mmCIF file of C-alpha atoms and ligand atoms in Angstrom:
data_model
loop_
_atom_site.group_PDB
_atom_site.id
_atom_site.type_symbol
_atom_site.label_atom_id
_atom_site.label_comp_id
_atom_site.label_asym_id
_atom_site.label_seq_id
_atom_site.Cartn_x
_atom_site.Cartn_y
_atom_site.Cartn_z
ATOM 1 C CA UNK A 1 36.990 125.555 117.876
ATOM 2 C CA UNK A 2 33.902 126.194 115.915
ATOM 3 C CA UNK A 3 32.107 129.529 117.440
ATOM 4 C CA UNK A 4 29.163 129.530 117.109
ATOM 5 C CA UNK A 5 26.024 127.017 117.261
ATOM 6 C CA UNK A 6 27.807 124.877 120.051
ATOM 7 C CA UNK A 7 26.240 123.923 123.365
ATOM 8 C CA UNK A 8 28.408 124.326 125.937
ATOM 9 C CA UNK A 9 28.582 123.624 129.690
ATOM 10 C CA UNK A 10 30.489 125.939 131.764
ATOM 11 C CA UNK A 11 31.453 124.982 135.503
ATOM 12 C CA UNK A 12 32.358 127.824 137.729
ATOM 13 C CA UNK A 13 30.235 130.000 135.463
ATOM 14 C CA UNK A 14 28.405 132.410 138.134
ATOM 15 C CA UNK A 15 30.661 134.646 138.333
ATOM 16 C CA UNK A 16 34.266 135.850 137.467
ATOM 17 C CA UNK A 17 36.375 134.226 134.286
ATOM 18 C CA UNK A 18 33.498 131.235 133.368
ATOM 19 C CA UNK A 19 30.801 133.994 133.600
ATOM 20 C CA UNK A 20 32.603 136.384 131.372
ATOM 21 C CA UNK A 21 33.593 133.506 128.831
ATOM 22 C CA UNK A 22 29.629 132.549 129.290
ATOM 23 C CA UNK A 23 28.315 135.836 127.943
ATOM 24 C CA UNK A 24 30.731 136.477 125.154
ATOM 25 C CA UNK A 25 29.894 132.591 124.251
ATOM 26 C CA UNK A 26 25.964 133.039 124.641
ATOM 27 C CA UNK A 27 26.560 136.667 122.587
ATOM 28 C CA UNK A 28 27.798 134.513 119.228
ATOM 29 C CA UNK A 29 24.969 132.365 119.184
ATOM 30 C CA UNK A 30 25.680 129.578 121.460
ATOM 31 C CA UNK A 31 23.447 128.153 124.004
ATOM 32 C CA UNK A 32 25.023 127.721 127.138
ATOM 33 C CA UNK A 33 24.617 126.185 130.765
ATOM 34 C CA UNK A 34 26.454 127.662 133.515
ATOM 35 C CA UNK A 35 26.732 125.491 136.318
ATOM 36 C CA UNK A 36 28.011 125.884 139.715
ATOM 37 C CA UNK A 37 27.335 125.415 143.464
ATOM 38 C CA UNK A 38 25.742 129.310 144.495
ATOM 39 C CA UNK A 39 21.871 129.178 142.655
ATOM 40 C CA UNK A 40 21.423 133.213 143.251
ATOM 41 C CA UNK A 41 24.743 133.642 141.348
ATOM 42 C CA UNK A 42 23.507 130.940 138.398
ATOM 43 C CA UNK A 43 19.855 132.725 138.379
ATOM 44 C CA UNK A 44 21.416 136.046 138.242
ATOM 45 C CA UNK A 45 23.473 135.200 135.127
ATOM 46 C CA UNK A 46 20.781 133.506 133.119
ATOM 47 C CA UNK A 47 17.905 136.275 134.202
ATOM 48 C CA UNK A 48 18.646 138.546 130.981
ATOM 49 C CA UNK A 49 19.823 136.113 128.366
ATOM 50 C CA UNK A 50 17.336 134.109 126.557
ATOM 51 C CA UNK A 51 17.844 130.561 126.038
ATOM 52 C CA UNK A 52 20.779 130.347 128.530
ATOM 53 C CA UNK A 53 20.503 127.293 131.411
ATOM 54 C CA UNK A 54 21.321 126.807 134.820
ATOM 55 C CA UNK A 55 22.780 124.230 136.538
ATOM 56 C CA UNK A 56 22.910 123.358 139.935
ATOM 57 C CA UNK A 57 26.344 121.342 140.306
ATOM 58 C CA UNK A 58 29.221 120.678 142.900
ATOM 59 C CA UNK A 59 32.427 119.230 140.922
ATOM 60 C CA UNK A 60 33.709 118.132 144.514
ATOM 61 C CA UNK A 61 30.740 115.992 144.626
ATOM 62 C CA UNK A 62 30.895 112.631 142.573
ATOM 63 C CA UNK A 63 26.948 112.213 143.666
ATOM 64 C CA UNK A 64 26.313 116.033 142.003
ATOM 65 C CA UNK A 65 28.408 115.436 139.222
ATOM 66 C CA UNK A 66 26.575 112.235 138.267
ATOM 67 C CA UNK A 67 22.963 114.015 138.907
ATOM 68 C CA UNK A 68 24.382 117.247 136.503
ATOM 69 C CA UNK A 69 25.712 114.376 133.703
ATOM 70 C CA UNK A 70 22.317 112.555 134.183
ATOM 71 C CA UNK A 71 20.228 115.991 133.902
ATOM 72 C CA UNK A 72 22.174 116.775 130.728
ATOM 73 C CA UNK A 73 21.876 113.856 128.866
ATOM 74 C CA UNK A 74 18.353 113.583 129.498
ATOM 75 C CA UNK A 75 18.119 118.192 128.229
ATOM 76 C CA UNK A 76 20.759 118.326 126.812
ATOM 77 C CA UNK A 77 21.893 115.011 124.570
ATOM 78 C CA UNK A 78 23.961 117.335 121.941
ATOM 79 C CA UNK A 79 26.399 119.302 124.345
ATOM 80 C CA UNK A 80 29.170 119.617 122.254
ATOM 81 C CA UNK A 81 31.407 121.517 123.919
ATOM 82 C CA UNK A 82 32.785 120.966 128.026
ATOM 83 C CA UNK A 83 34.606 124.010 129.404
ATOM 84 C CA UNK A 84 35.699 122.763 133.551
ATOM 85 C CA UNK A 85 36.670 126.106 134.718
ATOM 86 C CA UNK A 86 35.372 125.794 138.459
ATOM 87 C CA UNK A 87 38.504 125.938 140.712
ATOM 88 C CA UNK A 88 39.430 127.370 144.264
ATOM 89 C CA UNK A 89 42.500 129.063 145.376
ATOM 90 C CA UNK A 90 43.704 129.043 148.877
ATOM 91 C CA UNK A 91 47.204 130.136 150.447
ATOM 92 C CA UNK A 92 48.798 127.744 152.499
ATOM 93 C CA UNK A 93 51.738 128.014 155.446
ATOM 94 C CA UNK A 94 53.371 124.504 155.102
ATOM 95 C CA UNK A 95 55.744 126.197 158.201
ATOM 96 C CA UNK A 96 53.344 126.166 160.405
ATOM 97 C CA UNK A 97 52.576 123.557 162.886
ATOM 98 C CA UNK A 98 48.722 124.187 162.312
ATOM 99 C CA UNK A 99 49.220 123.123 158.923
ATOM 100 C CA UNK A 100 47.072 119.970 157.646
ATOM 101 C CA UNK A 101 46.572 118.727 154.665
ATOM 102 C CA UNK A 102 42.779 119.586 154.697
ATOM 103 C CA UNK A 103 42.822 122.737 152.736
ATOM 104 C CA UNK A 104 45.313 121.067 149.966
ATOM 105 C CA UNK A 105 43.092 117.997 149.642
ATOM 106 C CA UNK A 106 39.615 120.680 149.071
ATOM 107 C CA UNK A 107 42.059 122.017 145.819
ATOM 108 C CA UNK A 108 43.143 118.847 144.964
ATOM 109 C CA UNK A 109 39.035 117.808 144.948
ATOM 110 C CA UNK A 110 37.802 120.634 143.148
ATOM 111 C CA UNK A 111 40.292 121.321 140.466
ATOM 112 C CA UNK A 112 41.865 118.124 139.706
ATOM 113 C CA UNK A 113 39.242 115.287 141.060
ATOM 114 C CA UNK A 114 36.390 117.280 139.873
ATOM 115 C CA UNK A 115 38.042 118.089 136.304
ATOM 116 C CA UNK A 116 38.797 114.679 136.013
ATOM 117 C CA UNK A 117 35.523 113.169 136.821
ATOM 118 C CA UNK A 118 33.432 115.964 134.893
ATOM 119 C CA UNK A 119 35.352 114.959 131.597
ATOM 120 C CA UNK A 120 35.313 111.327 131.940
ATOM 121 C CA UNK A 121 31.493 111.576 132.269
ATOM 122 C CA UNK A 122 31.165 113.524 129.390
ATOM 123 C CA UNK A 123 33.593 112.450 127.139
ATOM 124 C CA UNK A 124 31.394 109.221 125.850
ATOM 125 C CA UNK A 125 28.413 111.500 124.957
ATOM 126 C CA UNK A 126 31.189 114.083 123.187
ATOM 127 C CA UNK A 127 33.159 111.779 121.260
ATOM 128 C CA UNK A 128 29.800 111.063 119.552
ATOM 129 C CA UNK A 129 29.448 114.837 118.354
ATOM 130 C CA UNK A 130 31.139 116.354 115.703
ATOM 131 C CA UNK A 131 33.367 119.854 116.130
ATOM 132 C CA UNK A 132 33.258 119.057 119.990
ATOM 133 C CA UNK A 133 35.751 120.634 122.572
ATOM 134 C CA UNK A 134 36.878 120.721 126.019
ATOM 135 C CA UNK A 135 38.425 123.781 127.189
ATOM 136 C CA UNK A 136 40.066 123.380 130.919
ATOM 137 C CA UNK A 137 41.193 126.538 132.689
ATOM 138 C CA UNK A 138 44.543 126.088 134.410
ATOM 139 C CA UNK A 139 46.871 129.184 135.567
ATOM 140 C CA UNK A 140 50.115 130.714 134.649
ATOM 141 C CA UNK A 141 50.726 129.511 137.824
ATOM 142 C CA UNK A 142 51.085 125.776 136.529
ATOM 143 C CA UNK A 143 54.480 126.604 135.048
ATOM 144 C CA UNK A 144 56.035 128.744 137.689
ATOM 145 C CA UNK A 145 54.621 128.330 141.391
ATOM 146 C CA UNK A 146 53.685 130.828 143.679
ATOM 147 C CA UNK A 147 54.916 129.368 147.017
ATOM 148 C CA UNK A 148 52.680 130.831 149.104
ATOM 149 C CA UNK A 149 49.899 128.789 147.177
ATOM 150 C CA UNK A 150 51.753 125.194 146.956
ATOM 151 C CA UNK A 151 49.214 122.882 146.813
ATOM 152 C CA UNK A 152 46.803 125.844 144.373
ATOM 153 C CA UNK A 153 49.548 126.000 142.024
ATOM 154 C CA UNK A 154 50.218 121.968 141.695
ATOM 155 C CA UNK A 155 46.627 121.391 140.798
ATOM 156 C CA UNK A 156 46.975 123.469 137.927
ATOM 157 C CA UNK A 157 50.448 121.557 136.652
ATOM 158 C CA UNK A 158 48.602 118.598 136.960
ATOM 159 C CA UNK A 159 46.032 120.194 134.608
ATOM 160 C CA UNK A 160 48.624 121.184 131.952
ATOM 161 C CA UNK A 161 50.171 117.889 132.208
ATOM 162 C CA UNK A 162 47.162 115.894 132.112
ATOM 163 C CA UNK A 163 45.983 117.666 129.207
ATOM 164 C CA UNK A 164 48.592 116.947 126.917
ATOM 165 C CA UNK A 165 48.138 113.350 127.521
ATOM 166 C CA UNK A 166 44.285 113.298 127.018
ATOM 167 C CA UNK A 167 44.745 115.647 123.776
ATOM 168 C CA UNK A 168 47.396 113.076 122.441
ATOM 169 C CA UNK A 169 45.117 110.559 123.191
ATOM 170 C CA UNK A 170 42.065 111.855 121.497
ATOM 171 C CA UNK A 171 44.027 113.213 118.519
ATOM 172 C CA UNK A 172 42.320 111.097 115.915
ATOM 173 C CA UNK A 173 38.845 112.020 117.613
ATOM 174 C CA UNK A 174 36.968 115.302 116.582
ATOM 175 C CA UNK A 175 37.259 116.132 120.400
ATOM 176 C CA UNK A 176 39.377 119.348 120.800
ATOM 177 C CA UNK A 177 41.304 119.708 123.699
ATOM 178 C CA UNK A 178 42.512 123.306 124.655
ATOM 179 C CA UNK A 179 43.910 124.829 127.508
ATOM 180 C CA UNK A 180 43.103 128.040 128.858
ATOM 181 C CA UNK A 181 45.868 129.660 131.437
ATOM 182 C CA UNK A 182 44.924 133.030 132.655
ATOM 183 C CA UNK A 183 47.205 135.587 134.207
ATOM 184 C CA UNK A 184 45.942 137.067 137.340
ATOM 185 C CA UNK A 185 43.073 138.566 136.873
ATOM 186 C CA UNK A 186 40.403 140.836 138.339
ATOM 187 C CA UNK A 187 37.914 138.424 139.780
ATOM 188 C CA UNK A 188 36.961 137.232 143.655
ATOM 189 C CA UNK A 189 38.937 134.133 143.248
ATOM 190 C CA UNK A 190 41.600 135.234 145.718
ATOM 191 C CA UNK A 191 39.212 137.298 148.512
ATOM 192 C CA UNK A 192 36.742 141.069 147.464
ATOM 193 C CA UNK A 193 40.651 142.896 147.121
ATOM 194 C CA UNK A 194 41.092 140.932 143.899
ATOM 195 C CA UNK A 195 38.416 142.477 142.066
ATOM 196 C CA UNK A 196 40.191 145.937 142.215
ATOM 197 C CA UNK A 197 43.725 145.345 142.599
ATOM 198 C CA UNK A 198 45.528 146.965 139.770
ATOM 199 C CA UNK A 199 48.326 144.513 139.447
ATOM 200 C CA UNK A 200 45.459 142.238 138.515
ATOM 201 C CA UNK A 201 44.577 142.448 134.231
ATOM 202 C CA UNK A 202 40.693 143.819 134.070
ATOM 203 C CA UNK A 203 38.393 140.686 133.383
ATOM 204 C CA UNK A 204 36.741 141.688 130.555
ATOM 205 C CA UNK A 205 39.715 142.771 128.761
ATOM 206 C CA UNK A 206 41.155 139.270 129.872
ATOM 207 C CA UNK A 207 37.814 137.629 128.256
ATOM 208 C CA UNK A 208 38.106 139.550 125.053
ATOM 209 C CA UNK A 209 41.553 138.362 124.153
ATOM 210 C CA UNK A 210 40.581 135.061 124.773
ATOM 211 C CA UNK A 211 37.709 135.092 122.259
ATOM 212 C CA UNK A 212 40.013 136.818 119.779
ATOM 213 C CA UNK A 213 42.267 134.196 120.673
ATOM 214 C CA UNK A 214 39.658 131.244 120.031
ATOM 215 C CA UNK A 215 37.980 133.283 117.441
ATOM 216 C CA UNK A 216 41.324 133.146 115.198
ATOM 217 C CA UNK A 217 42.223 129.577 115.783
ATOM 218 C CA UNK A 218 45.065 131.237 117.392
ATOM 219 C CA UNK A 219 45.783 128.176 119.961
ATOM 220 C CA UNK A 220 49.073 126.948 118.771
ATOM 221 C CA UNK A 221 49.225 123.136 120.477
ATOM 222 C CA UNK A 222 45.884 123.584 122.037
ATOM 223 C CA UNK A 223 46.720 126.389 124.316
ATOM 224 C CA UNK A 224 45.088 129.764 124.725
ATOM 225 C CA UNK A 225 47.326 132.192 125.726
ATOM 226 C CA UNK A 226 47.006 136.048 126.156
ATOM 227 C CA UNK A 227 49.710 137.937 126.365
ATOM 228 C CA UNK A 228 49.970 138.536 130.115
ATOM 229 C CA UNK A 229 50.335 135.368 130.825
ATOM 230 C CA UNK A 230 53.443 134.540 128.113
ATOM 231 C CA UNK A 231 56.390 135.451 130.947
ATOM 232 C CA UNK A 232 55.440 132.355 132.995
ATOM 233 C CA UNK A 233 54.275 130.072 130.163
ATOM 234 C CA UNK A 234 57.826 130.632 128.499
ATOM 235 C CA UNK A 235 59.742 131.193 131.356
ATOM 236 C CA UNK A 236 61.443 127.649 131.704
ATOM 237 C CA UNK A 237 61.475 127.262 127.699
ATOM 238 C CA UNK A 238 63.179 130.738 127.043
ATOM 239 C CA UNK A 239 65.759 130.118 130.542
ATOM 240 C CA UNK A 240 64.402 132.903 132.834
ATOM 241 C CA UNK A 241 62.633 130.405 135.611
ATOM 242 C CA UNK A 242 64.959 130.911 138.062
ATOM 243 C CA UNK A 243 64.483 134.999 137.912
ATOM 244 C CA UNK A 244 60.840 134.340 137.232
ATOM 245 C CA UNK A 245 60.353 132.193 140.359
ATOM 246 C CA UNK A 246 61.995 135.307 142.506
ATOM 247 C CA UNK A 247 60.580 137.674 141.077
ATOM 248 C CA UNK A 248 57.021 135.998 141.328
ATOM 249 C CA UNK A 249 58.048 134.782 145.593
ATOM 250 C CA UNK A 250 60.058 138.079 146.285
ATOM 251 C CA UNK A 251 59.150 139.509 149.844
HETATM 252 N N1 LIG B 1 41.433 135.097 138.633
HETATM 253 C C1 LIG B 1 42.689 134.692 138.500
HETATM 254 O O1 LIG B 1 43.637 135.422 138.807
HETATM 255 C C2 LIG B 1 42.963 133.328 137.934
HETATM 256 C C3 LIG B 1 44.256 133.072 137.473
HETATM 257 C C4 LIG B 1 44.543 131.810 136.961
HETATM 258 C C5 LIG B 1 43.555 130.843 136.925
HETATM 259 N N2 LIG B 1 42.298 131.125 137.380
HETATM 260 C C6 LIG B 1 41.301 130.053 137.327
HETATM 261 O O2 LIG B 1 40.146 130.530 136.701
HETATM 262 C C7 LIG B 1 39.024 129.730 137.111
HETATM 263 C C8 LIG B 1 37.876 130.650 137.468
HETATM 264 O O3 LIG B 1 38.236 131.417 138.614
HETATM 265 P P1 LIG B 1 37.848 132.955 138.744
HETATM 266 O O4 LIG B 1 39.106 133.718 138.808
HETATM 267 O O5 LIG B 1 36.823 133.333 137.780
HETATM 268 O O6 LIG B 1 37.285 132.996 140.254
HETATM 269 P P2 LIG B 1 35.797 132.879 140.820
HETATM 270 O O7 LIG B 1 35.001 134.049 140.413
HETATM 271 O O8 LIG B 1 35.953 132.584 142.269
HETATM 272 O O9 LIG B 1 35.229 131.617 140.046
HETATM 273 C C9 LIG B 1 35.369 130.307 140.499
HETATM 274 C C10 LIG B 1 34.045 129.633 140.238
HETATM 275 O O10 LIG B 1 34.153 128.247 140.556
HETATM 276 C C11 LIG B 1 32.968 127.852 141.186
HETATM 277 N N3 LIG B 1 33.262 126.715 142.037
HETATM 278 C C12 LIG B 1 34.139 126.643 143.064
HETATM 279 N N4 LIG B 1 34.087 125.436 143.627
HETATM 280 C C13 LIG B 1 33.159 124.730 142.938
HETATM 281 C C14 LIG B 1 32.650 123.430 143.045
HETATM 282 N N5 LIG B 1 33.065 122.572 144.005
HETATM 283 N N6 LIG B 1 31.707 123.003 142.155
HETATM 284 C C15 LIG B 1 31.275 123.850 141.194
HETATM 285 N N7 LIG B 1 31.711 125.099 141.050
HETATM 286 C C16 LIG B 1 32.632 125.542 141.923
HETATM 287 C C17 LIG B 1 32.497 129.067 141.986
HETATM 288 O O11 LIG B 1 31.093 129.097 142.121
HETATM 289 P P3 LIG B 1 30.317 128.483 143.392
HETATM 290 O O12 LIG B 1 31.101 128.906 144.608
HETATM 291 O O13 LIG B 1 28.958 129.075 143.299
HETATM 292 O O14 LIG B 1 30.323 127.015 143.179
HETATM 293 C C18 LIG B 1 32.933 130.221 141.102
HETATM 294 O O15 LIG B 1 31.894 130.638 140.247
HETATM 295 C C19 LIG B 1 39.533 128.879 138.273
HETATM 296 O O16 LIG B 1 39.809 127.570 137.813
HETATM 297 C C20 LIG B 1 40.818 129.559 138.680
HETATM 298 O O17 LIG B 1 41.725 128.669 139.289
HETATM 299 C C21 LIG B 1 41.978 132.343 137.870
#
């Protein structure tokens, strides 16, 4: 992916991972929107950075998403670069009698539907760019579930399998498609404990290796991968799932 001189949407980008990657991306020289649903959180992130945008936008929405594609076209007609990062994590008790399918469907809404819709809005305006890109964040959770978050951790296999369709697809386009799978990392995505737990890698170390990563062209079949994350990605691959799947669902 080219580094610098893009403009680049990010969803989820007022806080944790898509505000970190939005900084480091506005710091080379790229303009960037951050979009998501909290406006304080948006208006915090642009308040210091010259040139960067804000975007009111609700992937679970298909009215918002339209509005946000609309908005851009009309500001924006050159975005060259879609990163869908917005997501939400929730556990789930599929034991219980309680349990609906409420929460699952909310996931399955905002990190599959809303991926899903975002990119095939987009992708007409990007196919017409040159060095374009969409970068999707999935988890290290897509290749080796954490039970306790079923329905979390199937939205993000989706993602990984999805992907490799779409990039097959598009491989004779100048549309890159990468992948982005973090470990678990130090952000609010789980509840405030996340932020500080120290089983969790430090988010701007996380956000570093990924622009080292991307700044190398070291995404070997479109996948960005730091090193925390490599004993789920190869744990089916290299035989250790079944230990990796206890290990991850012990207790
Ligand atoms: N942190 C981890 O351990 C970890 C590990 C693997 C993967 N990930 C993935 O990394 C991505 C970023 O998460 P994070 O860890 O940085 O947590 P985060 O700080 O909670 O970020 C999630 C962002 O998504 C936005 N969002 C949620 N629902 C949305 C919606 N319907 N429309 C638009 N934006 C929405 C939120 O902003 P608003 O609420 O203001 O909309 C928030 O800024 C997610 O896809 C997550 O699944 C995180």
């Amino acid at each position: 992916m080219k580094m610098t001189g893009n403009i680049i949407l990010i969803t989820g980008a007022g806080s944790g991972i898509g505000r970190a990657l939005a900084e480091r991306l506005h710091d080379r020289g790229n303009r960037v929107i951050v979009a998501g649903r909290r406006r304080e959180l948006l208006d915090e992130v642009i308040s210091t950075r010259e040139g960067m945008a804000a975007l009111e936008l609700d992937v679970s929405d298909a009215g918002s998403i339209a509005a946000a594609v609309a908005d851009i076209e009309t500001r924006f007609p050159e975005l060259n670069v879609l990163v869908n990062n917005a997501g939400i994590s929730r556990p789930e008790d599929l034991t219980a009698d309680a349990w609906d399918s409420d929460l699952a469907e909310a996931m399955i809404a905002t990190n599959v539907t809303g991926v899903l819709r975002l990119t095939a809005a987009l992708l007409p305006s990007l196919k017409r760019q040159s060095n374009a890109a969409v970068i999707t964040t999935t988890s290290g959770l897509a290749y080796v579930p954490l039970a306790s978050y079923p329905t979390y951790s199937a939205t993000k296999a989706f993602l990984h399998s999805w992907l490799q369709s779409l990039r097959h697809q598009l491989r004779d386009t100048d549309v890159e498609i990468l992948e982005l799978s973090p470990p678990y990392v130090q952000t609010e995505l789980g509840g405030p404990q996340q932020l500080t737990d120290p089983y969790a890698m430090p988010l701007a170390e996380f956000a570093d290796e990924v622009m080292t990563l991307l700044e190398s062209g070291n995404t070997p079949a479109g996948e960005i991968l730091v090193d925390r994350v490599m004993g789920y990605r190869g744990a089916e691959r290299e035989g250790r799932y079944v230990e990796t799947f206890a290990h991850g669902n012990a207790g």
